[in-house]
Amino acid sequence: MSQLAAIVRSVAASELAWRFRTSPAVIIATVILGLLVLCAVAANLIAPHDPFDPATLDIMDARLPPVWSEGGSARYLLGTDEQGRDILSAIFYGMRVSLLVGVAAVLFSVTLGVILGLLAGYFGGWVDAVIMRLGDVQLSFPTIMIAFFIDGVAKIVMPAALREDMRFYVVILAIGVADWVQFARTVRATTMIERRKDYVAAARISKVSSLRIVLSHILPNTIGPVLVLATLGLGVAILTEAILSFLGLGMPPSQPSLGTLIRAGNDLLLSGEWWISLFPGAALVLLVLSVNIVGDWLRDVLNPRLR
C-alpha cells in the first residue's frame, strides 16, 4: 500500500501532472471526454430507453420536441425521431458505435503503419522506396475516394446477405487503410535515426537477430510520437466515419452511429424537426473537439521542441 502511495505521489509531482493541472482547457476537455466515453460504454445502463428495441417503440411518440418545447414529454428529454426513438438514448448508443469504429480504425492504421514504417526505416533501399512511394500514391487520393473504392469492392466481393452485417468492418478497413501513411512516415524517421546509434551496432555485432533489434530496441522509441498521432487520429477517424455515414457509406440503420443519426435528422430538418439532427451533431462536435484538445496537449508535452 505504501508503495502504491509512493507511486501516486511521484506521478502527482511529475512535470506531466503539473502541466496538466496548469491547463484549464485540457482539464475541461478531459472531463467532457471522460463523461462522453462513460455514457457510450454504459449506454445500456444509463440510457432512459433502448432506442433499437422495436418492442419498446411507440409510433404515437414520433417527432416529439424536447421537453422544454411545447408538446414535449418528460419521458424524452431531447425529443424523439420519426420512429419514436428517444434522441438522448440514441446519442448514447450511437456514440458507442462511433467510438468503436474510431478506436478500431486507429488501431488498424497504427498497426499497419508501424510495421511498414519499421521495415522501411530499418532495411532502407528498395524496401523503403516501395513503401514510401506507395504512401505517396495513396496520399494523392482523398480519404472519401478511398472509402468509396473499398466500399465498392466490398459490395462486389461479399454476398448481398452479408453486406449489412459486415458494414462495421468495411468502414474500419476504409478508414484504417486511408490513415496508415502518417504513422509509417513517423516511425520510419525515428527508425532511421535509431538504427545508426551505437547500441544497435553493438546488437548487430553480438549477432542479435534483426527482428529482436527492431522489437526490443527500436520500437519502444517510436511509442511517444505514435501515441500522439493516434490520439489526434482518433478524432479524425470519428469524423471520417460520421461523414461516410452521412453520405450513406457508413454504418447501417440497424447499427447507427452519430453520423447515421445526423443523416436521418437532416432529411427532416426542413419540416421543423431540428432536434433530430442538432443534438447528435452537438455530441459529435463535443467528442471530436475534446479528443483534439487532449491530443494537441499530448503533442506539446511529449515533444521537447515545442516546450
PDB file of C-alpha atoms in Angstrom:
ATOM      1  CA  MET A   1       0.000   0.000   0.000  1.00  0.00           C
ATOM      2  CA  SER A   2       2.842   2.350   0.854  1.00  0.00           C
ATOM      3  CA  GLN A   3       4.493   1.530  -2.466  1.00  0.00           C
ATOM      4  CA  LEU A   4       1.284   2.431  -4.320  1.00  0.00           C
ATOM      5  CA  ALA A   5       1.067   5.704  -2.390  1.00  0.00           C
ATOM      6  CA  ALA A   6       4.673   6.468  -3.332  1.00  0.00           C
ATOM      7  CA  ILE A   7       3.884   5.877  -6.997  1.00  0.00           C
ATOM      8  CA  VAL A   8       0.832   8.156  -6.803  1.00  0.00           C
ATOM      9  CA  ARG A   9       2.909  10.902  -5.140  1.00  0.00           C
ATOM     10  CA  SER A  10       5.612  10.511  -7.773  1.00  0.00           C
ATOM     11  CA  VAL A  11       3.100  10.827 -10.608  1.00  0.00           C
ATOM     12  CA  ALA A  12       1.419  13.830  -8.951  1.00  0.00           C
ATOM     13  CA  ALA A  13       4.799  15.565  -8.599  1.00  0.00           C
ATOM     14  CA  SER A  14       5.863  14.887 -12.191  1.00  0.00           C
ATOM     15  CA  GLU A  15       6.126  17.563 -14.858  1.00  0.00           C
ATOM     16  CA  LEU A  16       3.363  15.907 -16.864  1.00  0.00           C
ATOM     17  CA  ALA A  17       0.914  16.220 -13.948  1.00  0.00           C
ATOM     18  CA  TRP A  18       1.968  19.821 -13.327  1.00  0.00           C
ATOM     19  CA  ARG A  19       1.409  20.781 -16.969  1.00  0.00           C
ATOM     20  CA  PHE A  20      -1.981  19.084 -16.827  1.00  0.00           C
ATOM     21  CA  ARG A  21      -3.017  20.967 -13.678  1.00  0.00           C
ATOM     22  CA  THR A  22      -1.992  24.286 -15.215  1.00  0.00           C
ATOM     23  CA  SER A  23      -4.020  23.742 -18.412  1.00  0.00           C
ATOM     24  CA  PRO A  24      -7.694  24.561 -17.687  1.00  0.00           C
ATOM     25  CA  ALA A  25      -8.801  23.866 -21.259  1.00  0.00           C
ATOM     26  CA  VAL A  26      -7.227  20.404 -21.168  1.00  0.00           C
ATOM     27  CA  ILE A  27      -8.838  19.628 -17.809  1.00  0.00           C
ATOM     28  CA  ILE A  28     -12.276  20.618 -19.119  1.00  0.00           C
ATOM     29  CA  ALA A  29     -11.745  18.640 -22.345  1.00  0.00           C
ATOM     30  CA  THR A  30     -10.609  15.583 -20.382  1.00  0.00           C
ATOM     31  CA  VAL A  31     -13.659  15.740 -18.111  1.00  0.00           C
ATOM     32  CA  ILE A  32     -16.010  16.101 -21.095  1.00  0.00           C
ATOM     33  CA  LEU A  33     -14.272  13.266 -22.939  1.00  0.00           C
ATOM     34  CA  GLY A  34     -14.469  11.043 -19.871  1.00  0.00           C
ATOM     35  CA  LEU A  35     -18.177  11.716 -19.447  1.00  0.00           C
ATOM     36  CA  LEU A  36     -18.895  11.047 -23.121  1.00  0.00           C
ATOM     37  CA  VAL A  37     -16.925   7.798 -23.083  1.00  0.00           C
ATOM     38  CA  LEU A  38     -18.710   6.744 -19.895  1.00  0.00           C
ATOM     39  CA  CYS A  39     -22.115   7.453 -21.466  1.00  0.00           C
ATOM     40  CA  ALA A  40     -21.132   5.423 -24.532  1.00  0.00           C
ATOM     41  CA  VAL A  41     -19.680   2.463 -22.660  1.00  0.00           C
ATOM     42  CA  ALA A  42     -22.536   2.281 -20.142  1.00  0.00           C
ATOM     43  CA  ALA A  43     -25.287   3.195 -22.622  1.00  0.00           C
ATOM     44  CA  ASN A  44     -27.329   0.095 -21.826  1.00  0.00           C
ATOM     45  CA  LEU A  45     -27.254   1.027 -18.117  1.00  0.00           C
ATOM     46  CA  ILE A  46     -27.808   4.796 -18.105  1.00  0.00           C
ATOM     47  CA  ALA A  47     -29.843   5.395 -21.272  1.00  0.00           C
ATOM     48  CA  PRO A  48     -33.511   6.119 -20.421  1.00  0.00           C
ATOM     49  CA  HIS A  49     -34.709   3.838 -23.225  1.00  0.00           C
ATOM     50  CA  ASP A  50     -33.449   1.205 -25.619  1.00  0.00           C
ATOM     51  CA  PRO A  51     -33.964   3.027 -28.925  1.00  0.00           C
ATOM     52  CA  PHE A  52     -33.278  -0.067 -31.028  1.00  0.00           C
ATOM     53  CA  ASP A  53     -35.726  -2.443 -29.403  1.00  0.00           C
ATOM     54  CA  PRO A  54     -38.874  -2.378 -31.597  1.00  0.00           C
ATOM     55  CA  ALA A  55     -40.985  -3.694 -28.732  1.00  0.00           C
ATOM     56  CA  THR A  56     -40.388  -0.502 -26.730  1.00  0.00           C
ATOM     57  CA  LEU A  57     -41.167   1.946 -29.533  1.00  0.00           C
ATOM     58  CA  ASP A  58     -44.500   3.702 -29.948  1.00  0.00           C
ATOM     59  CA  ILE A  59     -45.165   5.399 -33.278  1.00  0.00           C
ATOM     60  CA  MET A  60     -47.524   7.777 -31.465  1.00  0.00           C
ATOM     61  CA  ASP A  61     -44.467   9.271 -29.759  1.00  0.00           C
ATOM     62  CA  ALA A  62     -42.751  10.042 -33.060  1.00  0.00           C
ATOM     63  CA  ARG A  63     -41.291  13.512 -33.674  1.00  0.00           C
ATOM     64  CA  LEU A  64     -41.877  14.812 -30.173  1.00  0.00           C
ATOM     65  CA  PRO A  65     -39.889  18.026 -29.476  1.00  0.00           C
ATOM     66  CA  PRO A  66     -37.529  18.426 -26.487  1.00  0.00           C
ATOM     67  CA  VAL A  67     -39.068  18.576 -23.029  1.00  0.00           C
ATOM     68  CA  TRP A  68     -38.780  22.378 -22.767  1.00  0.00           C
ATOM     69  CA  SER A  69     -40.676  22.948 -26.030  1.00  0.00           C
ATOM     70  CA  GLU A  70     -44.426  22.989 -26.443  1.00  0.00           C
ATOM     71  CA  GLY A  71     -45.663  19.450 -26.947  1.00  0.00           C
ATOM     72  CA  GLY A  72     -42.603  17.895 -25.350  1.00  0.00           C
ATOM     73  CA  SER A  73     -42.718  14.973 -22.917  1.00  0.00           C
ATOM     74  CA  ALA A  74     -40.763  14.426 -19.716  1.00  0.00           C
ATOM     75  CA  ARG A  75     -40.116  10.842 -20.890  1.00  0.00           C
ATOM     76  CA  TYR A  76     -37.978  12.132 -23.769  1.00  0.00           C
ATOM     77  CA  LEU A  77     -35.676  14.932 -22.638  1.00  0.00           C
ATOM     78  CA  LEU A  78     -34.285  15.687 -26.097  1.00  0.00           C
ATOM     79  CA  GLY A  79     -37.342  14.590 -28.074  1.00  0.00           C
ATOM     80  CA  THR A  80     -37.850  11.679 -30.434  1.00  0.00           C
ATOM     81  CA  ASP A  81     -37.237  10.926 -34.107  1.00  0.00           C
ATOM     82  CA  GLU A  82     -39.640   9.792 -36.841  1.00  0.00           C
ATOM     83  CA  GLN A  83     -39.707   6.246 -35.419  1.00  0.00           C
ATOM     84  CA  GLY A  84     -40.415   7.324 -31.847  1.00  0.00           C
ATOM     85  CA  ARG A  85     -36.856   6.636 -30.651  1.00  0.00           C
ATOM     86  CA  ASP A  86     -35.539   8.670 -27.736  1.00  0.00           C
ATOM     87  CA  ILE A  87     -32.879  11.048 -29.078  1.00  0.00           C
ATOM     88  CA  LEU A  88     -30.837  11.084 -25.858  1.00  0.00           C
ATOM     89  CA  SER A  89     -30.677   7.291 -25.742  1.00  0.00           C
ATOM     90  CA  ALA A  90     -29.889   7.113 -29.459  1.00  0.00           C
ATOM     91  CA  ILE A  91     -26.981   9.515 -28.916  1.00  0.00           C
ATOM     92  CA  PHE A  92     -25.535   7.304 -26.169  1.00  0.00           C
ATOM     93  CA  TYR A  93     -25.782   4.159 -28.305  1.00  0.00           C
ATOM     94  CA  GLY A  94     -24.649   5.965 -31.458  1.00  0.00           C
ATOM     95  CA  MET A  95     -21.634   7.409 -29.655  1.00  0.00           C
ATOM     96  CA  ARG A  96     -20.635   3.888 -28.637  1.00  0.00           C
ATOM     97  CA  VAL A  97     -20.636   2.803 -32.291  1.00  0.00           C
ATOM     98  CA  SER A  98     -18.681   5.917 -33.354  1.00  0.00           C
ATOM     99  CA  LEU A  99     -16.048   5.325 -30.667  1.00  0.00           C
ATOM    100  CA  LEU A 100     -15.751   1.628 -31.520  1.00  0.00           C
ATOM    101  CA  VAL A 101     -15.253   2.387 -35.197  1.00  0.00           C
ATOM    102  CA  GLY A 102     -12.800   5.196 -34.455  1.00  0.00           C
ATOM    103  CA  VAL A 103     -10.691   3.198 -31.992  1.00  0.00           C
ATOM    104  CA  ALA A 104     -10.665   0.078 -34.179  1.00  0.00           C
ATOM    105  CA  ALA A 105      -9.737   2.079 -37.290  1.00  0.00           C
ATOM    106  CA  VAL A 106      -6.896   3.853 -35.454  1.00  0.00           C
ATOM    107  CA  LEU A 107      -5.571   0.555 -34.074  1.00  0.00           C
ATOM    108  CA  PHE A 108      -5.635  -0.916 -37.570  1.00  0.00           C
ATOM    109  CA  SER A 109      -3.851   2.073 -39.134  1.00  0.00           C
ATOM    110  CA  VAL A 110      -1.316   2.205 -36.258  1.00  0.00           C
ATOM    111  CA  THR A 111      -0.513  -1.491 -36.630  1.00  0.00           C
ATOM    112  CA  LEU A 112      -0.145  -1.287 -40.392  1.00  0.00           C
ATOM    113  CA  GLY A 113       1.765   1.989 -40.297  1.00  0.00           C
ATOM    114  CA  VAL A 114       4.178   0.920 -37.548  1.00  0.00           C
ATOM    115  CA  ILE A 115       5.016  -2.373 -39.292  1.00  0.00           C
ATOM    116  CA  LEU A 116       5.617  -0.707 -42.656  1.00  0.00           C
ATOM    117  CA  GLY A 117       7.498   2.196 -41.064  1.00  0.00           C
ATOM    118  CA  LEU A 118       9.839  -0.169 -39.188  1.00  0.00           C
ATOM    119  CA  LEU A 119      10.518  -2.142 -42.358  1.00  0.00           C
ATOM    120  CA  ALA A 120      11.175   0.992 -44.406  1.00  0.00           C
ATOM    121  CA  GLY A 121      13.395   2.649 -41.804  1.00  0.00           C
ATOM    122  CA  TYR A 122      15.423  -0.377 -40.759  1.00  0.00           C
ATOM    123  CA  PHE A 123      16.110  -2.061 -44.092  1.00  0.00           C
ATOM    124  CA  GLY A 124      16.082   1.023 -46.340  1.00  0.00           C
ATOM    125  CA  GLY A 125      16.942   0.523 -50.011  1.00  0.00           C
ATOM    126  CA  TRP A 126      14.256  -0.813 -52.282  1.00  0.00           C
ATOM    127  CA  VAL A 127      12.027  -1.755 -49.314  1.00  0.00           C
ATOM    128  CA  ASP A 128      11.966   1.878 -48.187  1.00  0.00           C
ATOM    129  CA  ALA A 129      11.414   3.109 -51.744  1.00  0.00           C
ATOM    130  CA  VAL A 130       8.474   0.794 -52.426  1.00  0.00           C
ATOM    131  CA  ILE A 131       6.685   1.505 -49.131  1.00  0.00           C
ATOM    132  CA  MET A 132       7.170   5.280 -49.278  1.00  0.00           C
ATOM    133  CA  ARG A 133       6.154   5.547 -52.932  1.00  0.00           C
ATOM    134  CA  LEU A 134       3.066   3.504 -52.122  1.00  0.00           C
ATOM    135  CA  GLY A 135       2.300   6.003 -49.361  1.00  0.00           C
ATOM    136  CA  ASP A 136       2.839   8.933 -51.733  1.00  0.00           C
ATOM    137  CA  VAL A 137       0.405   7.424 -54.225  1.00  0.00           C
ATOM    138  CA  GLN A 138      -2.214   6.909 -51.533  1.00  0.00           C
ATOM    139  CA  LEU A 139      -1.863  10.470 -50.233  1.00  0.00           C
ATOM    140  CA  SER A 140      -2.795  11.726 -53.694  1.00  0.00           C
ATOM    141  CA  PHE A 141      -6.305  10.311 -53.202  1.00  0.00           C
ATOM    142  CA  PRO A 142      -8.779  11.797 -50.700  1.00  0.00           C
ATOM    143  CA  THR A 143      -9.947   9.592 -47.832  1.00  0.00           C
ATOM    144  CA  ILE A 144     -13.514   9.682 -49.128  1.00  0.00           C
ATOM    145  CA  MET A 145     -12.412   8.371 -52.531  1.00  0.00           C
ATOM    146  CA  ILE A 146     -10.510   5.501 -50.898  1.00  0.00           C
ATOM    147  CA  ALA A 147     -13.597   4.704 -48.816  1.00  0.00           C
ATOM    148  CA  PHE A 148     -15.761   4.716 -51.971  1.00  0.00           C
ATOM    149  CA  PHE A 149     -13.321   2.333 -53.642  1.00  0.00           C
ATOM    150  CA  ILE A 150     -13.192  -0.089 -50.699  1.00  0.00           C
ATOM    151  CA  ASP A 151     -16.964   0.060 -50.310  1.00  0.00           C
ATOM    152  CA  GLY A 152     -17.424  -0.720 -53.997  1.00  0.00           C
ATOM    153  CA  VAL A 153     -15.013  -3.652 -53.853  1.00  0.00           C
ATOM    154  CA  ALA A 154     -16.761  -4.981 -50.747  1.00  0.00           C
ATOM    155  CA  LYS A 155     -20.127  -4.862 -52.487  1.00  0.00           C
ATOM    156  CA  ILE A 156     -18.741  -6.870 -55.398  1.00  0.00           C
ATOM    157  CA  VAL A 157     -16.895  -9.448 -53.297  1.00  0.00           C
ATOM    158  CA  MET A 158     -19.367 -10.041 -50.452  1.00  0.00           C
ATOM    159  CA  PRO A 159     -22.765 -11.689 -50.881  1.00  0.00           C
ATOM    160  CA  ALA A 160     -25.761  -9.383 -50.536  1.00  0.00           C
ATOM    161  CA  ALA A 161     -26.903 -11.154 -47.359  1.00  0.00           C
ATOM    162  CA  LEU A 162     -23.643 -10.287 -45.572  1.00  0.00           C
ATOM    163  CA  ARG A 163     -23.180  -6.695 -46.674  1.00  0.00           C
ATOM    164  CA  GLU A 164     -25.067  -5.043 -43.811  1.00  0.00           C
ATOM    165  CA  ASP A 165     -23.547  -7.331 -41.181  1.00  0.00           C
ATOM    166  CA  MET A 166     -20.036  -6.643 -42.482  1.00  0.00           C
ATOM    167  CA  ARG A 167     -20.538  -2.889 -42.842  1.00  0.00           C
ATOM    168  CA  PHE A 168     -18.854  -2.275 -39.468  1.00  0.00           C
ATOM    169  CA  TYR A 169     -15.654  -3.979 -40.621  1.00  0.00           C
ATOM    170  CA  VAL A 170     -15.738  -2.375 -44.067  1.00  0.00           C
ATOM    171  CA  VAL A 171     -15.864   1.105 -42.515  1.00  0.00           C
ATOM    172  CA  ILE A 172     -12.957   0.263 -40.197  1.00  0.00           C
ATOM    173  CA  LEU A 173     -10.929  -1.059 -43.147  1.00  0.00           C
ATOM    174  CA  ALA A 174     -11.713   2.022 -45.253  1.00  0.00           C
ATOM    175  CA  ILE A 175     -10.640   4.486 -42.558  1.00  0.00           C
ATOM    176  CA  GLY A 176      -7.645   2.425 -41.422  1.00  0.00           C
ATOM    177  CA  VAL A 177      -6.236   1.968 -44.918  1.00  0.00           C
ATOM    178  CA  ALA A 178      -6.583   5.698 -45.594  1.00  0.00           C
ATOM    179  CA  ASP A 179      -4.655   6.800 -42.465  1.00  0.00           C
ATOM    180  CA  TRP A 180      -1.641   4.444 -42.168  1.00  0.00           C
ATOM    181  CA  VAL A 181       0.777   6.682 -44.085  1.00  0.00           C
ATOM    182  CA  GLN A 182       1.296   9.280 -41.334  1.00  0.00           C
ATOM    183  CA  PHE A 183       2.203   6.564 -38.831  1.00  0.00           C
ATOM    184  CA  ALA A 184       4.551   4.872 -41.285  1.00  0.00           C
ATOM    185  CA  ARG A 185       6.407   8.107 -42.040  1.00  0.00           C
ATOM    186  CA  THR A 186       6.812   8.991 -38.351  1.00  0.00           C
ATOM    187  CA  VAL A 187       8.073   5.513 -37.408  1.00  0.00           C
ATOM    188  CA  ARG A 188      10.366   5.417 -40.446  1.00  0.00           C
ATOM    189  CA  ALA A 189      12.040   8.690 -39.468  1.00  0.00           C
ATOM    190  CA  THR A 190      12.578   7.528 -35.867  1.00  0.00           C
ATOM    191  CA  THR A 191      13.857   4.127 -37.011  1.00  0.00           C
ATOM    192  CA  MET A 192      16.386   5.674 -39.413  1.00  0.00           C
ATOM    193  CA  ILE A 193      17.810   7.705 -36.518  1.00  0.00           C
ATOM    194  CA  GLU A 194      17.902   4.836 -34.043  1.00  0.00           C
ATOM    195  CA  ARG A 195      19.465   2.272 -36.371  1.00  0.00           C
ATOM    196  CA  ARG A 196      22.625   4.400 -36.650  1.00  0.00           C
ATOM    197  CA  LYS A 197      23.199   4.540 -32.886  1.00  0.00           C
ATOM    198  CA  ASP A 198      25.877   2.563 -31.084  1.00  0.00           C
ATOM    199  CA  TYR A 199      23.562   0.247 -29.174  1.00  0.00           C
ATOM    200  CA  VAL A 200      22.054  -1.042 -32.434  1.00  0.00           C
ATOM    201  CA  ALA A 201      25.564  -1.570 -33.873  1.00  0.00           C
ATOM    202  CA  ALA A 202      26.553  -3.443 -30.726  1.00  0.00           C
ATOM    203  CA  ALA A 203      23.487  -5.655 -31.006  1.00  0.00           C
ATOM    204  CA  ARG A 204      24.374  -6.463 -34.612  1.00  0.00           C
ATOM    205  CA  ILE A 205      27.955  -7.331 -33.670  1.00  0.00           C
ATOM    206  CA  SER A 206      26.544  -9.631 -30.987  1.00  0.00           C
ATOM    207  CA  LYS A 207      24.591 -11.363 -33.769  1.00  0.00           C
ATOM    208  CA  VAL A 208      21.204 -10.372 -32.358  1.00  0.00           C
ATOM    209  CA  SER A 209      18.509 -11.011 -34.959  1.00  0.00           C
ATOM    210  CA  SER A 210      17.038  -8.068 -36.841  1.00  0.00           C
ATOM    211  CA  LEU A 211      13.560  -8.914 -35.550  1.00  0.00           C
ATOM    212  CA  ARG A 212      14.734  -8.719 -31.930  1.00  0.00           C
ATOM    213  CA  ILE A 213      16.605  -5.451 -32.548  1.00  0.00           C
ATOM    214  CA  VAL A 214      13.527  -3.879 -34.090  1.00  0.00           C
ATOM    215  CA  LEU A 215      11.104  -5.107 -31.426  1.00  0.00           C
ATOM    216  CA  SER A 216      13.278  -4.704 -28.333  1.00  0.00           C
ATOM    217  CA  HIS A 217      15.347  -1.607 -29.120  1.00  0.00           C
ATOM    218  CA  ILE A 218      13.811   0.488 -31.905  1.00  0.00           C
ATOM    219  CA  LEU A 219      10.072   0.001 -31.440  1.00  0.00           C
ATOM    220  CA  PRO A 220       9.947   1.370 -27.844  1.00  0.00           C
ATOM    221  CA  ASN A 221      11.469   4.665 -29.070  1.00  0.00           C
ATOM    222  CA  THR A 222       8.575   5.172 -31.503  1.00  0.00           C
ATOM    223  CA  ILE A 223       5.792   4.850 -28.910  1.00  0.00           C
ATOM    224  CA  GLY A 224       5.727   8.536 -27.912  1.00  0.00           C
ATOM    225  CA  PRO A 225       5.174  10.036 -31.397  1.00  0.00           C
ATOM    226  CA  VAL A 226       2.790   7.228 -32.343  1.00  0.00           C
ATOM    227  CA  LEU A 227       0.700   7.805 -29.213  1.00  0.00           C
ATOM    228  CA  VAL A 228       0.297  11.481 -30.062  1.00  0.00           C
ATOM    229  CA  LEU A 229      -0.625  10.736 -33.681  1.00  0.00           C
ATOM    230  CA  ALA A 230      -3.070   8.042 -32.581  1.00  0.00           C
ATOM    231  CA  THR A 231      -4.839  10.439 -30.200  1.00  0.00           C
ATOM    232  CA  LEU A 232      -5.188  13.071 -32.892  1.00  0.00           C
ATOM    233  CA  GLY A 233      -6.105  10.386 -35.426  1.00  0.00           C
ATOM    234  CA  LEU A 234      -8.975   9.197 -33.233  1.00  0.00           C
ATOM    235  CA  GLY A 235     -10.819  12.482 -33.709  1.00  0.00           C
ATOM    236  CA  VAL A 236     -10.200  12.343 -37.459  1.00  0.00           C
ATOM    237  CA  ALA A 237     -11.389   8.725 -37.639  1.00  0.00           C
ATOM    238  CA  ILE A 238     -14.615   9.514 -35.744  1.00  0.00           C
ATOM    239  CA  LEU A 239     -15.279  12.490 -38.002  1.00  0.00           C
ATOM    240  CA  THR A 240     -14.496  10.463 -41.138  1.00  0.00           C
ATOM    241  CA  GLU A 241     -16.918   7.753 -40.056  1.00  0.00           C
ATOM    242  CA  ALA A 242     -19.602  10.403 -39.490  1.00  0.00           C
ATOM    243  CA  ILE A 243     -19.020  11.791 -42.983  1.00  0.00           C
ATOM    244  CA  LEU A 244     -19.209   8.329 -44.546  1.00  0.00           C
ATOM    245  CA  SER A 245     -22.396   7.537 -42.618  1.00  0.00           C
ATOM    246  CA  PHE A 246     -23.897  10.874 -43.651  1.00  0.00           C
ATOM    247  CA  LEU A 247     -23.161  10.003 -47.287  1.00  0.00           C
ATOM    248  CA  GLY A 248     -24.701   6.554 -46.878  1.00  0.00           C
ATOM    249  CA  LEU A 249     -21.411   4.612 -46.913  1.00  0.00           C
ATOM    250  CA  GLY A 250     -21.020   4.197 -43.161  1.00  0.00           C
ATOM    251  CA  MET A 251     -22.960   2.348 -40.522  1.00  0.00           C
ATOM    252  CA  PRO A 252     -26.400   0.903 -41.397  1.00  0.00           C
ATOM    253  CA  PRO A 253     -29.632   1.978 -39.628  1.00  0.00           C
ATOM    254  CA  SER A 254     -29.532  -1.221 -37.554  1.00  0.00           C
ATOM    255  CA  GLN A 255     -26.184  -0.080 -36.039  1.00  0.00           C
ATOM    256  CA  PRO A 256     -26.491   3.706 -36.190  1.00  0.00           C
ATOM    257  CA  SER A 257     -23.583   5.940 -35.283  1.00  0.00           C
ATOM    258  CA  LEU A 258     -23.702   9.682 -34.677  1.00  0.00           C
ATOM    259  CA  GLY A 259     -23.258  10.245 -38.399  1.00  0.00           C
ATOM    260  CA  THR A 260     -26.204   7.971 -39.198  1.00  0.00           C
ATOM    261  CA  LEU A 261     -28.399   9.845 -36.701  1.00  0.00           C
ATOM    262  CA  ILE A 262     -27.406  13.194 -38.211  1.00  0.00           C
ATOM    263  CA  ARG A 263     -28.238  11.925 -41.684  1.00  0.00           C
ATOM    264  CA  ALA A 264     -31.656  10.686 -40.548  1.00  0.00           C
ATOM    265  CA  GLY A 265     -32.405  14.038 -38.923  1.00  0.00           C
ATOM    266  CA  ASN A 266     -31.178  16.004 -41.918  1.00  0.00           C
ATOM    267  CA  ASP A 267     -33.994  14.588 -44.050  1.00  0.00           C
ATOM    268  CA  LEU A 268     -36.497  16.126 -41.614  1.00  0.00           C
ATOM    269  CA  LEU A 269     -34.678  19.396 -40.949  1.00  0.00           C
ATOM    270  CA  LEU A 270     -36.808  21.477 -43.318  1.00  0.00           C
ATOM    271  CA  SER A 271     -40.018  20.117 -41.804  1.00  0.00           C
ATOM    272  CA  GLY A 272     -39.206  21.692 -38.429  1.00  0.00           C
ATOM    273  CA  GLU A 273     -37.829  18.700 -36.515  1.00  0.00           C
ATOM    274  CA  TRP A 274     -34.477  20.417 -35.900  1.00  0.00           C
ATOM    275  CA  TRP A 275     -33.676  18.482 -32.717  1.00  0.00           C
ATOM    276  CA  ILE A 276     -33.298  15.144 -34.525  1.00  0.00           C
ATOM    277  CA  SER A 277     -30.031  16.226 -36.175  1.00  0.00           C
ATOM    278  CA  LEU A 278     -28.946  19.104 -33.919  1.00  0.00           C
ATOM    279  CA  PHE A 279     -28.315  17.123 -30.729  1.00  0.00           C
ATOM    280  CA  PRO A 280     -26.377  14.227 -32.370  1.00  0.00           C
ATOM    281  CA  GLY A 281     -24.371  16.876 -34.239  1.00  0.00           C
ATOM    282  CA  ALA A 282     -23.578  18.696 -30.995  1.00  0.00           C
ATOM    283  CA  ALA A 283     -22.484  15.412 -29.382  1.00  0.00           C
ATOM    284  CA  LEU A 284     -20.193  14.723 -32.352  1.00  0.00           C
ATOM    285  CA  VAL A 285     -18.642  18.197 -32.101  1.00  0.00           C
ATOM    286  CA  LEU A 286     -18.026  17.831 -28.353  1.00  0.00           C
ATOM    287  CA  LEU A 287     -16.491  14.368 -28.801  1.00  0.00           C
ATOM    288  CA  VAL A 288     -14.123  15.319 -31.632  1.00  0.00           C
ATOM    289  CA  LEU A 289     -13.192  18.678 -30.090  1.00  0.00           C
ATOM    290  CA  SER A 290     -12.319  17.171 -26.707  1.00  0.00           C
ATOM    291  CA  VAL A 291     -10.219  14.430 -28.349  1.00  0.00           C
ATOM    292  CA  ASN A 292      -8.344  17.026 -30.432  1.00  0.00           C
ATOM    293  CA  ILE A 293      -7.645  19.276 -27.437  1.00  0.00           C
ATOM    294  CA  VAL A 294      -6.219  16.361 -25.440  1.00  0.00           C
ATOM    295  CA  GLY A 295      -4.220  15.227 -28.471  1.00  0.00           C
ATOM    296  CA  ASP A 296      -2.756  18.705 -29.046  1.00  0.00           C
ATOM    297  CA  TRP A 297      -1.754  18.867 -25.379  1.00  0.00           C
ATOM    298  CA  LEU A 298      -0.036  15.484 -25.561  1.00  0.00           C
ATOM    299  CA  ARG A 299       1.844  16.594 -28.672  1.00  0.00           C
ATOM    300  CA  ASP A 300       3.096  19.730 -26.923  1.00  0.00           C
ATOM    301  CA  VAL A 301       4.067  17.864 -23.743  1.00  0.00           C
ATOM    302  CA  LEU A 302       5.820  14.915 -25.387  1.00  0.00           C
ATOM    303  CA  ASN A 303       7.688  16.969 -27.987  1.00  0.00           C
ATOM    304  CA  PRO A 304      10.650  18.776 -26.316  1.00  0.00           C
ATOM    305  CA  ARG A 305      10.985  21.175 -29.266  1.00  0.00           C
ATOM    306  CA  LEU A 306       7.529  22.630 -28.550  1.00  0.00           C
ATOM    307  CA  ARG A 307       8.155  23.347 -24.859  1.00  0.00           C
TER     308      ARG A 307
END
